[in-house]
PDB file of C-alpha atoms in Angstrom:
ATOM      1  CA  MET H1182     -46.840-107.949 -75.038  1.00 70.00           C
ATOM      2  CA  ASN H1183     -50.134-109.781 -75.204  1.00 92.00           C
ATOM      3  CA  HIS H1184     -49.652-111.997 -78.247  1.00 96.00           C
ATOM      4  CA  PHE H1185     -53.168-113.435 -77.972  1.00 97.00           C
ATOM      5  CA  PHE H1186     -54.841-110.012 -78.085  1.00 97.00           C
ATOM      6  CA  TYR H1187     -52.963-108.892 -81.195  1.00 98.00           C
ATOM      7  CA  MET H1188     -53.348-112.253 -82.917  1.00 98.00           C
ATOM      8  CA  ASN H1189     -57.107-112.005 -82.364  1.00 98.00           C
ATOM      9  CA  GLU H1190     -56.962-108.640 -84.128  1.00 98.00           C
ATOM     10  CA  ALA H1191     -55.136-110.303 -87.024  1.00 98.00           C
ATOM     11  CA  LEU H1192     -57.818-113.012 -87.073  1.00 98.00           C
ATOM     12  CA  LYS H1193     -60.484-110.300 -87.461  1.00 98.00           C
ATOM     13  CA  GLU H1194     -58.648-109.157 -90.584  1.00 98.00           C
ATOM     14  CA  ALA H1195     -58.467-112.760 -91.819  1.00 98.00           C
ATOM     15  CA  GLU H1196     -62.245-113.038 -91.396  1.00 97.00           C
ATOM     16  CA  ILE H1197     -62.693-109.918 -93.540  1.00 98.00           C
ATOM     17  CA  ALA H1198     -60.572-111.561 -96.238  1.00 97.00           C
ATOM     18  CA  PHE H1199     -62.694-114.742 -95.945  1.00 96.00           C
ATOM     19  CA  GLU H1200     -65.893-112.756 -96.528  1.00 95.00           C
ATOM     20  CA  LYS H1201     -64.338-111.084 -99.588  1.00 96.00           C
ATOM     21  CA  GLY H1202     -63.340-114.437-101.105  1.00 94.00           C
ATOM     22  CA  GLU H1203     -59.652-113.896-100.382  1.00 96.00           C
ATOM     23  CA  VAL H1204     -57.460-116.530 -98.747  1.00 96.00           C
ATOM     24  CA  PRO H1205     -58.140-115.681 -95.077  1.00 97.00           C
ATOM     25  CA  VAL H1206     -54.869-114.309 -93.805  1.00 98.00           C
ATOM     26  CA  GLY H1207     -54.719-111.231 -91.614  1.00 98.00           C
ATOM     27  CA  ALA H1208     -51.860-109.128 -90.287  1.00 98.00           C
ATOM     28  CA  VAL H1209     -51.381-106.466 -87.632  1.00 98.00           C
ATOM     29  CA  LEU H1210     -48.290-104.347 -87.023  1.00 98.00           C
ATOM     30  CA  VAL H1211     -47.691-103.202 -83.444  1.00 97.00           C
ATOM     31  CA  CYS H1212     -45.189-100.722 -82.047  1.00 95.00           C
ATOM     32  CA  ASP H1213     -44.957 -99.770 -78.370  1.00 93.00           C
ATOM     33  CA  GLU H1214     -48.097-101.862 -77.746  1.00 94.00           C
ATOM     34  CA  LYS H1215     -50.075 -99.713 -80.186  1.00 96.00           C
ATOM     35  CA  ILE H1216     -51.548-101.054 -83.428  1.00 97.00           C
ATOM     36  CA  ILE H1217     -50.163 -98.927 -86.246  1.00 96.00           C
ATOM     37  CA  ALA H1218     -51.509-100.856 -89.265  1.00 97.00           C
ATOM     38  CA  VAL H1219     -53.894-103.709 -90.052  1.00 98.00           C
ATOM     39  CA  SER H1220     -54.630-105.533 -93.284  1.00 98.00           C
ATOM     40  CA  HIS H1221     -55.568-108.805 -94.923  1.00 98.00           C
ATOM     41  CA  ASN H1222     -54.912-110.588 -98.194  1.00 97.00           C
ATOM     42  CA  CYS H1223     -55.988-108.484-101.190  1.00 97.00           C
ATOM     43  CA  VAL H1224     -54.584-110.640-103.992  1.00 97.00           C
ATOM     44  CA  GLU H1225     -57.894-111.219-105.802  1.00 96.00           C
ATOM     45  CA  GLU H1226     -59.237-107.720-105.198  1.00 96.00           C
ATOM     46  CA  LYS H1227     -56.097-106.019-106.524  1.00 97.00           C
ATOM     47  CA  ARG H1228     -55.214-108.779-109.009  1.00 97.00           C
ATOM     48  CA  ASP H1229     -51.679-108.675-107.641  1.00 97.00           C
ATOM     49  CA  ALA H1230     -49.914-111.743-106.235  1.00 97.00           C
ATOM     50  CA  SER H1231     -47.763-109.549-103.974  1.00 97.00           C
ATOM     51  CA  CYS H1232     -50.750-108.227-102.001  1.00 98.00           C
ATOM     52  CA  HIS H1233     -50.371-110.657 -99.105  1.00 98.00           C
ATOM     53  CA  ALA H1234     -51.565-109.464 -95.703  1.00 98.00           C
ATOM     54  CA  GLU H1235     -47.991-109.006 -94.470  1.00 98.00           C
ATOM     55  CA  MET H1236     -46.944-106.945 -97.482  1.00 98.00           C
ATOM     56  CA  GLU H1237     -50.043-104.789 -97.214  1.00 98.00           C
ATOM     57  CA  VAL H1238     -49.502-104.032 -93.527  1.00 98.00           C
ATOM     58  CA  LEU H1239     -45.804-103.257 -94.037  1.00 98.00           C
ATOM     59  CA  ARG H1240     -46.620-100.885 -96.897  1.00 97.00           C
ATOM     60  CA  LYS H1241     -49.357 -99.141 -94.909  1.00 97.00           C
ATOM     61  CA  ALA H1242     -47.151 -98.675 -91.854  1.00 96.00           C
ATOM     62  CA  SER H1243     -44.154 -97.336 -93.779  1.00 96.00           C
ATOM     63  CA  LYS H1244     -46.385 -94.892 -95.655  1.00 95.00           C
ATOM     64  CA  GLU H1245     -48.027 -93.757 -92.401  1.00 91.00           C
ATOM     65  CA  TRP H1246     -44.683 -93.329 -90.632  1.00 90.00           C
ATOM     66  CA  GLY H1247     -42.888 -91.904 -93.638  1.00 92.00           C
ATOM     67  CA  ASN H1248     -40.121 -94.414 -93.028  1.00 94.00           C
ATOM     68  CA  TRP H1249     -39.472 -97.893 -94.385  1.00 95.00           C
ATOM     69  CA  ARG H1250     -37.515 -98.857 -91.272  1.00 95.00           C
ATOM     70  CA  LEU H1251     -40.055-100.439 -88.928  1.00 96.00           C
ATOM     71  CA  GLN H1252     -37.643-101.126 -86.104  1.00 93.00           C
ATOM     72  CA  HIS H1253     -39.172-101.881 -82.698  1.00 94.00           C
ATOM     73  CA  CYS H1254     -42.307-103.218 -84.404  1.00 97.00           C
ATOM     74  CA  THR H1255     -43.907-106.634 -84.085  1.00 98.00           C
ATOM     75  CA  LEU H1256     -45.810-108.115 -87.003  1.00 98.00           C
ATOM     76  CA  TYR H1257     -48.654-110.504 -86.158  1.00 98.00           C
ATOM     77  CA  CYS H1258     -49.840-112.754 -88.969  1.00 98.00           C
ATOM     78  CA  THR H1259     -52.317-115.608 -88.917  1.00 98.00           C
ATOM     79  CA  LEU H1260     -50.203-117.739 -91.276  1.00 97.00           C
ATOM     80  CA  GLU H1261     -46.496-118.505 -91.503  1.00 97.00           C
ATOM     81  CA  PRO H1262     -45.063-116.079 -94.071  1.00 97.00           C
ATOM     82  CA  CYS H1263     -43.943-117.103 -97.540  1.00 97.00           C
ATOM     83  CA  ALA H1264     -40.456-116.323 -98.852  1.00 96.00           C
ATOM     84  CA  MET H1265     -41.555-112.971-100.324  1.00 97.00           C
ATOM     85  CA  CYS H1266     -43.092-111.770 -97.065  1.00 97.00           C
ATOM     86  CA  ALA H1267     -40.307-113.111 -94.859  1.00 96.00           C
ATOM     87  CA  GLY H1268     -37.770-111.341 -97.041  1.00 95.00           C
ATOM     88  CA  ALA H1269     -39.762-108.111 -96.855  1.00 96.00           C
ATOM     89  CA  MET H1270     -39.840-108.330 -93.057  1.00 96.00           C
ATOM     90  CA  THR H1271     -36.063-108.431 -93.060  1.00 95.00           C
ATOM     91  CA  LEU H1272     -35.838-105.471 -95.431  1.00 95.00           C
ATOM     92  CA  PHE H1273     -38.386-103.446 -93.422  1.00 97.00           C
ATOM     93  CA  ARG H1274     -36.319-104.311 -90.349  1.00 96.00           C
ATOM     94  CA  ILE H1275     -39.103-105.439 -88.027  1.00 97.00           C
ATOM     95  CA  GLU H1276     -38.103-106.549 -84.539  1.00 96.00           C
ATOM     96  CA  ARG H1277     -40.364-109.566 -84.126  1.00 97.00           C
ATOM     97  CA  LEU H1278     -42.780-111.798 -86.042  1.00 97.00           C
ATOM     98  CA  VAL H1279     -45.588-113.682 -84.322  1.00 98.00           C
ATOM     99  CA  TYR H1280     -47.611-116.057 -86.491  1.00 98.00           C
ATOM    100  CA  GLY H1281     -50.447-118.544 -86.073  1.00 97.00           C
ATOM    101  CA  ALA H1282     -50.642-121.542 -88.403  1.00 97.00           C
ATOM    102  CA  SER H1283     -47.795-123.229 -90.256  1.00 95.00           C
ATOM    103  CA  ASP H1284     -47.898-123.225 -94.061  1.00 94.00           C
ATOM    104  CA  HIS H1285     -46.544-126.476 -95.489  1.00 91.00           C
ATOM    105  CA  ARG H1286     -46.981-125.282 -99.097  1.00 92.00           C
ATOM    106  CA  HIS H1287     -45.252-121.885 -98.905  1.00 95.00           C
ATOM    107  CA  GLY H1288     -43.971-121.363 -95.343  1.00 93.00           C
ATOM    108  CA  ALA H1289     -40.495-119.875 -95.304  1.00 93.00           C
ATOM    109  CA  LEU H1290     -39.795-120.338 -91.588  1.00 91.00           C
ATOM    110  CA  GLY H1291     -39.237-124.059 -91.698  1.00 87.00           C
ATOM    111  CA  SER H1292     -42.509-125.654 -92.805  1.00 89.00           C
ATOM    112  CA  TRP H1293     -41.510-125.682 -96.478  1.00 92.00           C
ATOM    113  CA  ILE H1294     -38.153-123.930 -96.472  1.00 89.00           C
ATOM    114  CA  ASP H1295     -36.226-122.114 -93.757  1.00 90.00           C
ATOM    115  CA  LEU H1296     -34.909-118.763 -94.939  1.00 86.00           C
ATOM    116  CA  PHE H1297     -33.541-118.073 -91.487  1.00 87.00           C
ATOM    117  CA  LYS H1298     -31.575-121.280 -91.037  1.00 87.00           C
ATOM    118  CA  GLU H1299     -28.443-119.187 -91.469  1.00 84.00           C
ATOM    119  CA  PRO H1300     -28.204-115.777 -89.775  1.00 83.00           C
ATOM    120  CA  HIS H1301     -28.756-112.791 -92.034  1.00 83.00           C
ATOM    121  CA  PRO H1302     -25.624-110.597 -92.285  1.00 84.00           C
ATOM    122  CA  ILE H1303     -27.453-107.311 -91.673  1.00 85.00           C
ATOM    123  CA  HIS H1304     -30.742-107.856 -89.841  1.00 87.00           C
ATOM    124  CA  SER H1305     -32.526-110.588 -87.956  1.00 87.00           C
ATOM    125  CA  PHE H1306     -35.715-110.645 -85.921  1.00 92.00           C
ATOM    126  CA  ASP H1307     -37.337-112.806 -83.274  1.00 93.00           C
ATOM    127  CA  ILE H1308     -39.883-115.371 -84.444  1.00 95.00           C
ATOM    128  CA  VAL H1309     -42.715-116.831 -82.367  1.00 96.00           C
ATOM    129  CA  GLY H1310     -45.015-119.382 -84.006  1.00 96.00           C
ATOM    130  CA  GLY H1311     -48.163-121.257 -83.107  1.00 95.00           C
ATOM    131  CA  ILE H1312     -50.112-118.435 -81.408  1.00 97.00           C
ATOM    132  CA  LEU H1313     -53.840-119.205 -81.836  1.00 96.00           C
ATOM    133  CA  GLU H1314     -52.770-121.772 -84.401  1.00 95.00           C
ATOM    134  CA  GLU H1315     -56.018-123.762 -84.204  1.00 96.00           C
ATOM    135  CA  LYS H1316     -58.198-120.725 -84.926  1.00 96.00           C
ATOM    136  CA  SER H1317     -56.000-119.686 -87.833  1.00 94.00           C
ATOM    137  CA  SER H1318     -55.944-123.218 -89.272  1.00 93.00           C
ATOM    138  CA  TYR H1319     -59.693-123.648 -88.870  1.00 94.00           C
ATOM    139  CA  LEU H1320     -60.414-120.449 -90.806  1.00 94.00           C
ATOM    140  CA  LEU H1321     -58.116-121.521 -93.649  1.00 94.00           C
ATOM    141  CA  THR H1322     -59.521-125.055 -93.753  1.00 92.00           C
ATOM    142  CA  SER H1323     -63.093-123.729 -93.795  1.00 92.00           C
ATOM    143  CA  PHE H1324     -62.270-121.361 -96.638  1.00 91.00           C
ATOM    144  CA  PHE H1325     -60.741-124.040 -98.853  1.00 88.00           C
ATOM    145  CA  GLN H1326     -63.542-126.534 -98.089  1.00 86.00           C
ATOM    146  CA  LYS H1327     -66.109-123.917 -99.089  1.00 81.00           C
ATOM    147  CA  ARG H1328     -64.137-123.100-102.231  1.00 72.00           C
ATOM    148  CA  ARG H1329     -63.886-126.770-103.255  1.00 71.00           C
ATOM    149  CA  LYS H1330     -67.636-127.236-102.742  1.00 64.00           C
ATOM    150  CA  PHE H1331     -68.348-124.116-104.809  1.00 60.00           C
ATOM    151  CA  HIS H1332     -66.136-125.280-107.683  1.00 57.00           C
ATOM    152  CA  ALA H1333     -67.719-128.740-107.507  1.00 56.00           C
ATOM    153  CA  GLY H1334     -71.179-127.161-107.852  1.00 63.00           C
ATOM    154  CA  ILE H1335     -72.317-128.280-104.395  1.00 60.00           C
ATOM    155  CA  ILE H1336     -72.930-124.709-103.151  1.00 56.00           C
TER     156      ILE H1336
END
């Protein structure tokens, strides 16, 4: 699988979120090297704290497939998932997660807390981190710098 290609697709979704004023996180779900769902953060738009990019893409894919079991799928996300999203990935039974930047405030794969330190009794999945990390981090940093300037009245 070409992790860089799919992560670039997730970055396109993150850029859409950026333009909408959402925290710029994008996600892409791939099965058999075919993109089956894409999304980005929609928390502000939907006024719902659970509308993270990962949750949105998992919901879209399960609705499209008519099945909540997303076995054999790889989820690409531009940011290390939080505890809610990491837990959902286990419940949706994905096969692999590939993410970009670490999240030291909410990351549940070791940056803040490690939900997978102990093996899960029912389902586990492969985790690959740091793919296009610099691009993902730059987009997030740019977003929060712009937001701070706006709230300070500089923009």
